[in-house]
Coordinates of C-alpha atoms and ligand atoms in Angstrom, one line a residue:
M1 CA 15.7 -5.4 6.4
A2 CA 14.0 -6.5 3.4
N3 CA 14.4 -9.9 1.6
N4 CA 18.0 -9.8 0.2
E5 CA 17.1 -12.0 -2.6
S6 CA 15.0 -9.1 -4.2
S7 CA 15.4 -9.3 -8.0
Q8 CA 16.3 -6.3 -9.9
F9 CA 13.3 -6.8 -12.2
P10 CA 11.2 -3.6 -11.6
L11 CA 7.6 -4.9 -10.7
L12 CA 6.5 -1.2 -10.7
S13 CA 8.2 1.5 -12.6
A14 CA 7.2 5.0 -13.5
T15 CA 8.9 7.8 -15.6
G16 CA 8.3 11.4 -16.4
L17 CA 5.2 11.6 -14.1
C18 CA 3.7 15.1 -13.8
K19 CA 0.7 16.4 -12.0
N20 CA -0.4 20.0 -11.6
F21 CA -3.2 21.2 -9.2
G22 CA -4.1 24.7 -10.4
G23 CA -0.5 25.8 -11.0
I24 CA 1.1 23.9 -8.2
K25 CA 3.5 21.3 -9.8
A26 CA 2.6 18.6 -7.1
V27 CA 4.5 15.9 -9.1
D28 CA 7.1 17.3 -11.5
N29 CA 8.7 14.8 -14.0
A30 CA 9.2 12.1 -11.2
E31 CA 10.3 8.6 -11.6
I32 CA 10.3 5.6 -9.3
Q33 CA 11.3 1.8 -9.7
V34 CA 10.1 -0.7 -7.1
P35 CA 12.1 -4.1 -7.7
S36 CA 10.2 -7.2 -7.3
G37 CA 10.7 -8.6 -3.9
S38 CA 11.9 -5.4 -2.3
I39 CA 10.7 -3.2 0.5
T40 CA 11.2 0.2 -1.1
G41 CA 10.8 3.4 0.8
L42 CA 9.4 6.8 -0.5
I43 CA 10.2 9.8 1.8
G44 CA 10.4 13.6 1.6
P45 CA 9.2 16.7 3.5
N46 CA 5.5 17.5 4.0
G47 CA 3.9 18.5 0.7
A48 CA 6.7 16.9 -1.3
G49 CA 4.2 15.1 -3.5
K50 CA 4.4 11.5 -2.0
T51 CA 0.6 10.9 -1.7
T52 CA 0.1 12.5 -5.0
L53 CA 2.6 10.0 -6.6
F54 CA 0.9 7.1 -4.8
N55 CA -2.4 8.4 -6.5
L56 CA -0.8 8.4 -9.9
L57 CA 0.9 5.0 -9.5
S58 CA -2.5 3.4 -8.5
S59 CA -4.5 5.4 -11.0
F60 CA -6.6 7.1 -8.3
I61 CA -5.8 10.3 -10.3
R62 CA -4.6 10.7 -13.9
P63 CA -1.3 12.1 -14.8
D64 CA -0.9 15.1 -17.0
K65 CA 2.2 13.2 -18.4
G66 CA 4.1 10.1 -17.9
R67 CA 4.0 6.3 -17.9
V68 CA 3.4 3.7 -15.3
T69 CA 4.3 0.0 -15.7
F70 CA 3.2 -2.7 -13.5
D71 CA 4.4 -6.4 -14.0
G72 CA 5.4 -5.5 -17.5
E73 CA 2.0 -3.9 -18.4
P74 CA 1.3 -0.1 -19.0
I75 CA -1.4 0.6 -16.4
Q76 CA -1.8 4.4 -16.4
Q77 CA -5.0 4.2 -18.4
L78 CA -6.6 1.4 -16.3
P79 CA -9.1 2.0 -13.5
P80 CA -7.8 1.3 -9.9
Y81 CA -10.1 -1.9 -9.6
Q82 CA -8.4 -3.5 -12.5
I83 CA -4.9 -2.5 -11.2
A84 CA -6.0 -4.1 -7.8
Q85 CA -7.0 -7.2 -9.8
M86 CA -3.5 -7.5 -11.3
G87 CA -2.1 -7.6 -7.8
M88 CA -1.4 -3.9 -6.7
V89 CA -3.2 -2.5 -3.8
R90 CA -2.7 0.6 -1.7
T91 CA -3.7 2.1 1.6
F92 CA -4.7 5.8 2.2
Q93 CA -2.9 8.3 4.5
V94 CA -6.3 8.8 6.2
A95 CA -7.7 5.3 6.3
R96 CA -11.0 4.6 4.5
T97 CA -13.0 2.1 6.3
L98 CA -16.8 1.4 6.5
S99 CA -17.9 2.6 9.9
R100 CA -21.1 0.9 10.1
L101 CA -19.7 -2.6 9.3
S102 CA -17.8 -4.7 11.8
V103 CA -14.0 -5.0 11.5
L104 CA -14.4 -8.5 10.1
E105 CA -17.0 -7.5 7.6
N106 CA -14.6 -4.9 6.3
M107 CA -12.0 -7.5 5.9
L108 CA -14.4 -9.9 4.0
L109 CA -15.6 -7.2 1.7
A110 CA -12.0 -6.7 0.4
A111 CA -11.8 -10.4 -0.9
Q112 CA -11.9 -10.8 -4.7
K113 CA -13.3 -13.2 -7.1
Q114 CA -15.8 -15.1 -4.9
T115 CA -17.9 -17.8 -6.3
G116 CA -20.9 -16.2 -4.6
E117 CA -20.7 -13.1 -6.7
N118 CA -21.9 -14.9 -9.8
F119 CA -25.6 -15.5 -10.1
W120 CA -25.5 -18.8 -11.8
Q121 CA -22.8 -20.1 -9.4
V122 CA -25.0 -19.1 -6.5
Q123 CA -27.8 -21.3 -7.8
F124 CA -25.6 -24.4 -8.5
Q125 CA -22.7 -24.4 -6.2
Q126 CA -24.0 -23.6 -2.7
H127 CA -21.6 -26.1 -1.0
K128 CA -18.5 -24.4 -2.7
I129 CA -19.8 -20.9 -1.5
V130 CA -20.0 -21.9 2.0
Q131 CA -16.6 -23.6 2.0
E132 CA -15.1 -20.5 0.4
Q133 CA -16.8 -18.2 3.0
K134 CA -15.5 -20.4 5.8
A135 CA -11.9 -20.2 4.4
L136 CA -12.2 -16.3 3.9
K137 CA -13.3 -15.9 7.5
E138 CA -10.5 -17.9 8.7
R139 CA -8.1 -16.0 6.6
A140 CA -9.6 -12.7 7.7
L141 CA -9.3 -13.5 11.3
L142 CA -5.6 -14.7 10.9
L143 CA -4.7 -11.5 9.1
L144 CA -6.6 -9.5 11.9
E145 CA -4.4 -11.3 14.4
S146 CA -1.3 -10.3 12.4
V147 CA -2.2 -6.7 12.5
G148 CA -3.1 -6.7 16.2
L149 CA -6.9 -6.3 15.7
A150 CA -8.3 -9.8 16.3
H151 CA -10.0 -8.7 19.7
K152 CA -11.8 -6.0 17.7
A153 CA -13.1 -8.3 14.9
Y154 CA -16.9 -8.0 15.9
D155 CA -16.8 -4.3 16.8
Y156 CA -17.9 -1.7 14.5
A157 CA -15.1 -0.1 12.4
G158 CA -16.4 3.2 13.3
G159 CA -15.2 2.6 16.9
L160 CA -11.5 2.2 15.9
S161 CA -8.9 4.8 16.7
G162 CA -7.1 6.5 13.6
G163 CA -4.1 4.2 14.0
Q164 CA -6.3 1.0 14.5
R165 CA -8.1 2.1 11.1
K166 CA -4.8 2.1 9.4
L167 CA -4.0 -1.4 10.6
L168 CA -7.4 -2.6 9.3
E169 CA -6.8 -1.0 5.9
M170 CA -3.5 -2.9 5.8
G171 CA -5.3 -6.1 6.8
R172 CA -7.8 -5.4 4.0
A173 CA -5.1 -4.9 1.4
L174 CA -3.7 -8.2 2.4
M175 CA -7.0 -10.1 2.0
T176 CA -6.5 -9.8 -1.7
E177 CA -3.2 -11.6 -1.8
P178 CA -1.4 -8.8 -3.7
K179 CA 2.0 -9.0 -5.3
L180 CA 2.7 -5.4 -4.4
I181 CA 1.4 -3.2 -1.6
L182 CA 1.6 0.5 -1.3
L183 CA 1.4 1.8 2.2
D184 CA 0.8 5.5 2.9
E185 CA 2.2 6.2 6.4
P186 CA 1.4 2.9 8.0
A187 CA 3.0 4.0 11.2
A188 CA 1.3 7.3 11.8
G189 CA -0.9 7.3 14.8
V190 CA -0.1 3.7 15.6
N191 CA 1.3 3.0 19.2
P192 CA 5.1 2.3 19.1
R193 CA 4.9 -1.3 20.4
L194 CA 2.5 -2.2 17.6
I195 CA 4.8 -0.4 15.1
D196 CA 7.5 -2.8 15.9
E197 CA 5.1 -5.8 15.5
I198 CA 3.9 -4.5 12.1
C199 CA 7.5 -4.1 11.0
D200 CA 8.2 -7.7 11.9
R201 CA 5.0 -8.7 9.9
I202 CA 6.0 -6.7 6.9
I203 CA 9.4 -8.4 6.9
A204 CA 7.7 -11.8 7.1
W205 CA 5.3 -11.0 4.3
N206 CA 8.2 -9.8 2.3
K207 CA 10.1 -13.1 2.8
N208 CA 7.0 -14.9 1.4
G209 CA 7.4 -12.9 -1.7
M210 CA 5.3 -9.8 -1.3
T211 CA 6.8 -6.5 -2.4
F212 CA 6.1 -3.2 -0.6
L213 CA 6.5 0.5 -1.4
I214 CA 6.0 2.5 1.8
I215 CA 5.7 6.2 2.5
E216 CA 6.7 7.0 5.9
H217 CA 8.0 10.0 8.0
N218 CA 9.3 7.5 10.9
M219 CA 12.9 7.2 9.8
D220 CA 13.3 4.2 12.2
V221 CA 10.8 2.4 10.2
I222 CA 12.3 3.2 6.9
M223 CA 15.8 2.5 8.1
S224 CA 14.8 -1.0 9.5
L225 CA 12.7 -2.2 6.7
C226 CA 13.9 -0.8 3.4
N227 CA 16.6 -1.9 1.0
Q228 CA 16.2 1.3 -1.1
V229 CA 14.6 4.7 -0.6
W230 CA 13.5 7.2 -3.1
V231 CA 13.4 10.9 -1.9
L232 CA 10.9 13.5 -3.3
A233 CA 11.0 17.2 -2.7
E234 CA 8.7 19.8 -4.3
G235 CA 7.5 17.1 -6.6
R236 CA 10.8 16.2 -8.0
N237 CA 13.3 13.2 -7.4
L238 CA 16.0 14.4 -5.0
A239 CA 17.9 11.2 -4.5
N240 CA 17.7 7.4 -4.3
G241 CA 19.9 4.9 -2.8
T242 CA 20.3 2.5 0.3
P243 CA 19.0 3.9 3.6
E244 CA 22.6 4.5 4.7
E245 CA 23.4 6.5 1.6
I246 CA 20.3 8.5 1.9
Q247 CA 21.0 9.3 5.6
R248 CA 24.4 10.6 4.6
N249 CA 23.1 12.7 1.5
S250 CA 23.6 16.4 2.1
K251 CA 20.8 17.4 -0.3
V252 CA 18.5 15.2 1.6
L253 CA 19.3 16.8 5.0
E254 CA 19.1 20.3 3.4
A255 CA 15.6 19.6 2.0
Y256 CA 14.4 18.4 5.5
L257 CA 16.0 21.3 7.4
G258 CA 14.9 23.7 5.0
K259 CA 11.4 22.7 5.7
S260 CA 11.5 22.8 9.4
A261 CA 13.5 26.0 9.5
Ligands
ATP1 N1 -6.4 17.5 -4.7 C1 -5.5 18.4 -4.7 N2 -5.9 19.6 -5.1 C2 -5.0 20.7 -4.9 N3 -3.7 20.6 -4.5 C3 -3.3 19.4 -4.0 C4 -4.1 18.2 -4.1 N4 -3.6 17.1 -3.5 C5 -2.3 17.5 -3.2 N5 -2.2 18.9 -3.5 C6 -1.0 19.7 -3.2 O1 0.2 19.0 -3.8 C7 1.3 19.0 -3.1 C8 1.7 17.7 -2.7 O2 0.8 17.1 -1.7 P1 0.9 15.7 -1.3 O3 -0.2 15.3 -0.4 O4 1.2 14.8 -2.5 O5 2.3 15.7 -0.3 P2 2.9 14.6 0.6 O6 4.4 14.4 0.3 O7 2.1 13.3 0.6 O8 2.8 15.4 2.1 P3 2.5 14.8 3.5 O9 3.9 14.2 4.0 O10 2.3 16.0 4.2 O11 1.5 13.8 3.4 C9 0.9 20.0 -1.8 O12 1.2 21.3 -2.2 C10 -0.6 19.8 -1.8 O13 -1.2 21.0 -1.1
MG2 MG1 1.0 12.5 2.0

């Protein structure tokens, strides 16, 4: 379960978000709040609009209407790279990794603000750059260990399974030392033993102050990690509350059963 000391200050909050795709109201006047220090869940039947909501929160797509605030700043007009620099990163439902680079190179590419990116600093601060690269490589290898991919560090990312790519994406997101990480179905396609390990890591990262928003169909993962859960159905907010409240909520049960019927 998430860090109980999570404050009520919303690190991320969105209100009135709308997104239409050619007549389909993928997200329809949705709101969400992610308290600083929490592990917050986002659930809902297939096609409920969860990934679209992530895309709106992280500015990968622009809302038709609505506001998004991160760390006290309105961000809905900012490009995703600026939002990442502010400390919010996300992973994708279908992982996006660079197949022709090694797993370790994929990790190193994610690191931000390196001295070696600046022409003048390259000329005058060679020693600093070498030190920084060494520290980054050590950090990358430690994170790969924590997502169960240390043994793959020097393999091409293209050779990883779907589940392993998801773990690599999570590792890449953590390279940037974010305040908030949005995970789109982190457990999908990952073998069950590793899912338990990843949950333990998420709890440990959360205890160190990192906030999470997690989309997941695996209810064991949601129930064991989250201190609050938001439910979407047909683009709209259906409910929010503790995992126990959500499990007992008849509207939520109906939405899920309605879909599978
Ligand atoms: N780029 C797009 N163009 C057109 N329709 C889209 C687009 N992206 C999503 N949709 C539609 O919007 C709705 C919400 O999709 P979304 O992927 O956000 O759902 P989801 O809750 O993430 O579902 P799942 O659990 O299956 O991942 C669906 O009807 C989907 O077909
Ligand atoms: Mg989705």
